[in-house]
GROMACS .gro file of C-alpha atoms in nm:
model
  223
    1MET     CA    1  11.057   4.128   3.703
    2THR     CA    2  10.750   4.354   3.658
    3THR     CA    3  10.779   4.708   3.794
    4LEU     CA    4  10.615   4.745   4.129
    5LEU     CA    5  10.648   5.120   4.179
    6ALA     CA    6  10.579   5.431   3.960
    7ILE     CA    7  10.865   5.654   4.053
    8ASN     CA    8  10.866   6.037   4.002
    9PRO     CA    9  11.097   6.199   3.900
   10PRO     CA   10  11.184   5.875   3.689
   11THR     CA   11  11.546   5.917   3.615
   12GLU     CA   12  11.699   6.226   3.785
   13LEU     CA   13  11.680   6.398   4.123
   14THR     CA   14  11.746   6.780   4.091
   15PHE     CA   15  11.882   6.990   4.368
   16GLN     CA   16  11.852   7.361   4.318
   17GLY     CA   17  12.138   7.571   4.455
   18PRO     CA   18  12.293   7.779   4.603
   19PHE     CA   19  12.391   7.496   4.847
   20VAL     CA   20  12.453   7.701   5.156
   21GLU     CA   21  12.158   7.544   5.340
   22VAL     CA   22  11.979   7.206   5.300
   23VAL     CA   23  11.824   7.151   4.981
   24THR     CA   24  11.524   6.894   4.951
   25SER     CA   25  11.417   6.698   4.660
   26ILE     CA   26  11.091   6.505   4.668
   27LEU     CA   27  11.085   6.148   4.548
   28SER     CA   28  10.717   6.009   4.477
   29LEU     CA   29  10.664   5.641   4.507
   30THR     CA   30  10.337   5.495   4.388
   31ASN     CA   31  10.234   5.132   4.440
   32THR     CA   32  10.091   5.004   4.100
   33THR     CA   33  10.007   4.662   4.211
   34ASP     CA   34   9.730   4.497   4.419
   35SER     CA   35   9.964   4.379   4.691
   36LYS     CA   36  10.160   4.562   4.959
   37VAL     CA   37  10.503   4.664   4.836
   38CYS     CA   38  10.820   4.723   5.055
   39PHE     CA   39  11.072   4.965   4.943
   40LYS     CA   40  11.405   5.107   5.065
   41VAL     CA   41  11.632   5.380   4.929
   42LYS     CA   42  12.011   5.367   4.894
   43THR     CA   43  12.271   5.619   4.789
   44THR     CA   44  12.644   5.623   4.681
   45ALA     CA   45  12.692   5.921   4.904
   46PRO     CA   46  12.528   5.848   5.242
   47ARG     CA   47  12.721   6.116   5.431
   48ARG     CA   48  12.586   6.390   5.190
   49TYR     CA   49  12.221   6.312   5.218
   50CYS     CA   50  11.955   6.250   5.475
   51VAL     CA   51  11.648   6.035   5.337
   52ARG     CA   52  11.308   6.043   5.525
   53PRO     CA   53  11.162   5.779   5.519
   54ASN     CA   54  11.457   5.554   5.380
   55SER     CA   55  11.224   5.241   5.388
   56GLY     CA   56  10.867   5.145   5.448
   57VAL     CA   57  10.561   4.963   5.310
   58ILE     CA   58  10.313   5.117   5.053
   59ASP     CA   59   9.952   4.980   5.047
   60PRO     CA   60   9.798   4.901   4.693
   61LYS     CA   61   9.749   5.202   4.468
   62GLU     CA   62   9.886   5.431   4.753
   63THR     CA   63  10.155   5.689   4.696
   64MET     CA   64  10.445   5.786   4.941
   65GLU     CA   65  10.665   6.076   4.937
   66VAL     CA   66  11.023   6.054   5.023
   67GLN     CA   67  11.219   6.357   5.120
   68ILE     CA   68  11.592   6.343   5.003
   69MET     CA   69  11.776   6.633   5.168
   70LEU     CA   70  12.111   6.733   5.051
   71GLN     CA   71  12.341   6.870   5.321
   72PRO     CA   72  12.508   7.215   5.270
   73PHE     CA   73  12.845   7.207   5.095
   74SER     CA   74  13.088   7.419   4.906
   75TYR     CA   75  12.971   7.377   4.537
   76ASP     CA   76  13.236   7.346   4.262
   77PRO     CA   77  13.081   7.356   3.905
   78ASN     CA   78  13.399   7.187   3.775
   79GLU     CA   79  13.371   6.896   4.015
   80LYS     CA   80  13.218   6.583   3.859
   81ASN     CA   81  12.901   6.477   4.037
   82ASN     CA   82  12.876   6.100   4.063
   83HIS     CA   83  12.604   6.080   4.331
   84LYS     CA   84  12.323   5.823   4.258
   85PHE     CA   85  12.020   5.672   4.422
   86MET     CA   86  11.859   5.335   4.404
   87VAL     CA   87  11.511   5.248   4.494
   88GLN     CA   88  11.455   4.879   4.564
   89SER     CA   89  11.115   4.728   4.591
   90THR     CA   90  10.950   4.393   4.659
   91VAL     CA   91  10.613   4.250   4.710
   92LEU     CA   92  10.539   4.197   5.074
   93GLU     CA   93  10.433   3.822   5.112
   94GLU     CA   94  10.181   3.740   5.377
   95GLU     CA   95  10.419   3.519   5.572
   96MET     CA   96  10.654   3.818   5.619
   97ALA     CA   97  10.384   4.078   5.714
   98GLY     CA   98  10.477   4.075   6.081
   99LEU     CA   99  10.853   4.100   6.037
  100ALA     CA  100  11.060   4.401   6.082
  101ALA     CA  101  11.185   4.574   5.770
  102GLU     CA  102  11.552   4.441   5.816
  103GLU     CA  103  11.417   4.082   5.845
  104ILE     CA  104  11.209   4.125   5.534
  105TRP     CA  105  11.492   4.220   5.320
  106LYS     CA  106  11.718   3.953   5.450
  107LYS     CA  107  11.465   3.683   5.360
  108VAL     CA  108  11.366   3.819   5.010
  109SER     CA  109  11.567   3.654   4.730
  110SER     CA  110  11.747   3.885   4.482
  111GLY     CA  111  11.526   3.762   4.196
  112ASN     CA  112  11.219   3.927   4.371
  113ILE     CA  113  11.377   4.262   4.413
  114VAL     CA  114  11.327   4.544   4.156
  115ASP     CA  115  11.588   4.812   4.140
  116LYS     CA  116  11.550   5.156   4.002
  117LYS     CA  117  11.852   5.387   3.966
  118LEU     CA  118  11.842   5.768   3.958
  119ARG     CA  119  12.129   6.009   3.927
  120CYS     CA  120  12.168   6.342   4.107
  121VAL     CA  121  12.169   6.677   3.911
  122PHE     CA  122  12.304   6.990   4.090
  123SER     CA  123  12.150   7.314   3.943
  124LEU     CA  124  12.238   7.676   4.008
  125PRO     CA  125  11.989   7.970   3.948
  126GLU     CA  126  12.025   8.126   3.605
  127ALA     CA  127  12.212   8.460   3.588
  128GLY     CA  128  11.897   8.660   3.543
  129ALA     CA  129  11.689   8.478   3.820
  130ALA     CA  130  11.632   8.643   4.140
  131ALA     CA  131  11.870   8.554   4.409
  132PRO     CA  132  11.733   8.448   4.765
  133ALA     CA  133  11.652   8.738   4.969
  134PRO     CA  134  11.926   8.831   5.212
  135ALA     CA  135  11.870   8.854   5.591
  136ALA     CA  136  11.721   9.186   5.699
  137ALA     CA  137  11.992   9.433   5.757
  138ALA     CA  138  12.004   9.589   6.104
  139ASP     CA  139  11.910   9.954   6.151
  140PRO     CA  140  12.213  10.195   6.091
  141VAL     CA  141  12.414  10.234   6.398
  142ASN     CA  142  12.637  10.540   6.486
  143PRO     CA  143  12.990  10.391   6.483
  144VAL     CA  144  13.082  10.558   6.817
  145ASN     CA  145  12.791  10.370   6.991
  146SER     CA  146  12.816  10.041   6.806
  147THR     CA  147  12.922   9.835   7.100
  148PHE     CA  148  12.764   9.517   7.227
  149VAL     CA  149  12.541   9.560   7.515
  150THR     CA  150  12.571   9.285   7.791
  151LYS     CA  151  12.316   9.422   8.023
  152PRO     CA  152  11.983   9.580   7.987
  153ASP     CA  153  11.940   9.956   8.038
  154THR     CA  154  11.788  10.025   8.377
  155GLY     CA  155  11.659  10.361   8.261
  156LEU     CA  156  11.862  10.557   8.518
  157ALA     CA  157  12.076  10.845   8.405
  158LYS     CA  158  12.418  10.815   8.511
  159PRO     CA  159  12.712  11.075   8.508
  160VAL     CA  160  12.948  11.046   8.223
  161ALA     CA  161  13.317  10.992   8.352
  162GLY     CA  162  13.531  11.305   8.303
  163SER     CA  163  13.226  11.547   8.308
  164SER     CA  164  13.271  11.880   8.484
  165ASP     CA  165  13.004  11.795   8.744
  166VAL     CA  166  13.178  11.475   8.834
  167GLN     CA  167  13.509  11.666   8.855
  168LYS     CA  168  13.353  11.915   9.087
  169LEU     CA  169  13.224  11.638   9.304
  170LYS     CA  170  13.573  11.488   9.333
  171GLU     CA  171  13.721  11.825   9.416
  172ARG     CA  172  13.449  11.888   9.686
  173VAL     CA  173  13.508  11.549   9.842
  174GLU     CA  174  13.885  11.609   9.851
  175ASP     CA  175  13.820  11.950  10.021
  176LEU     CA  176  13.595  11.787  10.285
  177THR     CA  177  13.868  11.526  10.348
  178ARG     CA  178  14.119  11.809  10.411
  179GLU     CA  179  13.880  11.987  10.629
  180ASN     CA  180  13.805  11.660  10.828
  181THR     CA  181  14.197  11.603  10.877
  182SER     CA  182  14.218  11.975  10.992
  183LEU     CA  183  13.938  11.925  11.236
  184LYS     CA  184  14.107  11.609  11.370
  185ASN     CA  185  14.433  11.791  11.423
  186ARG     CA  186  14.247  12.063  11.616
  187VAL     CA  187  14.072  11.807  11.817
  188GLY     CA  188  14.405  11.648  11.903
  189ALA     CA  189  14.564  11.992  11.987
  190ALA     CA  190  14.269  12.063  12.204
  191ALA     CA  191  14.302  11.729  12.391
  192SER     CA  192  14.672  11.792  12.445
  193ARG     CA  193  14.588  12.111  12.627
  194GLN     CA  194  14.363  11.905  12.859
  195ALA     CA  195  14.026  12.026  12.723
  196PRO     CA  196  13.851  11.694  12.688
  197ALA     CA  197  13.512  11.856  12.669
  198VAL     CA  198  13.594  12.023  12.346
  199GLU     CA  199  13.685  11.689  12.164
  200PRO     CA  200  13.342  11.537  12.135
  201ALA     CA  201  13.186  11.863  12.002
  202PHE     CA  202  13.443  11.927  11.737
  203HIS     CA  203  13.453  11.548  11.637
  204ASN     CA  204  13.082  11.515  11.615
  205ALA     CA  205  13.029  11.851  11.436
  206ALA     CA  206  13.296  11.759  11.160
  207TYR     CA  207  13.148  11.407  11.082
  208TYR     CA  208  12.789  11.548  11.081
  209ILE     CA  209  12.889  11.835  10.832
  210ILE     CA  210  13.066  11.588  10.598
  211PHE     CA  211  12.782  11.340  10.597
  212VAL     CA  212  12.535  11.602  10.519
  213ILE     CA  213  12.736  11.752  10.234
  214ILE     CA  214  12.819  11.401  10.079
  215GLY     CA  215  12.462  11.300  10.109
  216TRP     CA  216  12.333  11.619   9.941
  217LEU     CA  217  12.602  11.565   9.660
  218ILE     CA  218  12.515  11.211   9.593
  219ALA     CA  219  12.127  11.293   9.595
  220LYS     CA  220  12.197  11.567   9.337
  221PHE     CA  221  12.371  11.338   9.081
  222VAL     CA  222  12.160  11.029   9.137
  223ILE     CA  223  11.823  11.190   9.138
   0.00000   0.00000   0.00000
């Protein structure tokens, strides 16, 4: 049967590596007739390729580009490549113009279908060719501080654990705790000597002093 489509490239689909990402090869189909032509694209390795569009209708003298996308894989130059594609085409008869693509191909007789086969070629860049640019490297990071940050910085300075200031704060809090205990003991002794009027004075004074000192220390380190 007479050829219906001019196919470019005519015999081979070349895929340029490295194959660490999707590699696309363009197949150009031109309708050389005065009628509408249906086409569909088949492959021997359907799991390795994505074809868009894989079928359609081309108006007279019009051209359609088909994207054939090879999925990423581990390339072995010693592995034999037997991948092939076949473009099938047929004239769209008037009585089938309103049918879905699947129905059209079911009704077309094999004698009215034109087949064109293409083989796939995997190609790697030449030794002297420039390799793809690597991803931009991050700014150098001090190994001591190369930790992952899970929360944004609030901008507030915080005391470093184990510093001399924090140690002094801890020691002062311990001293205040001991003083508070001593004051409580004194209040208890005064109460045992039946001097109830003294207890509120000692008790309130102790807590007032503790709160004032702790508030001053906290304000010093936070602000």
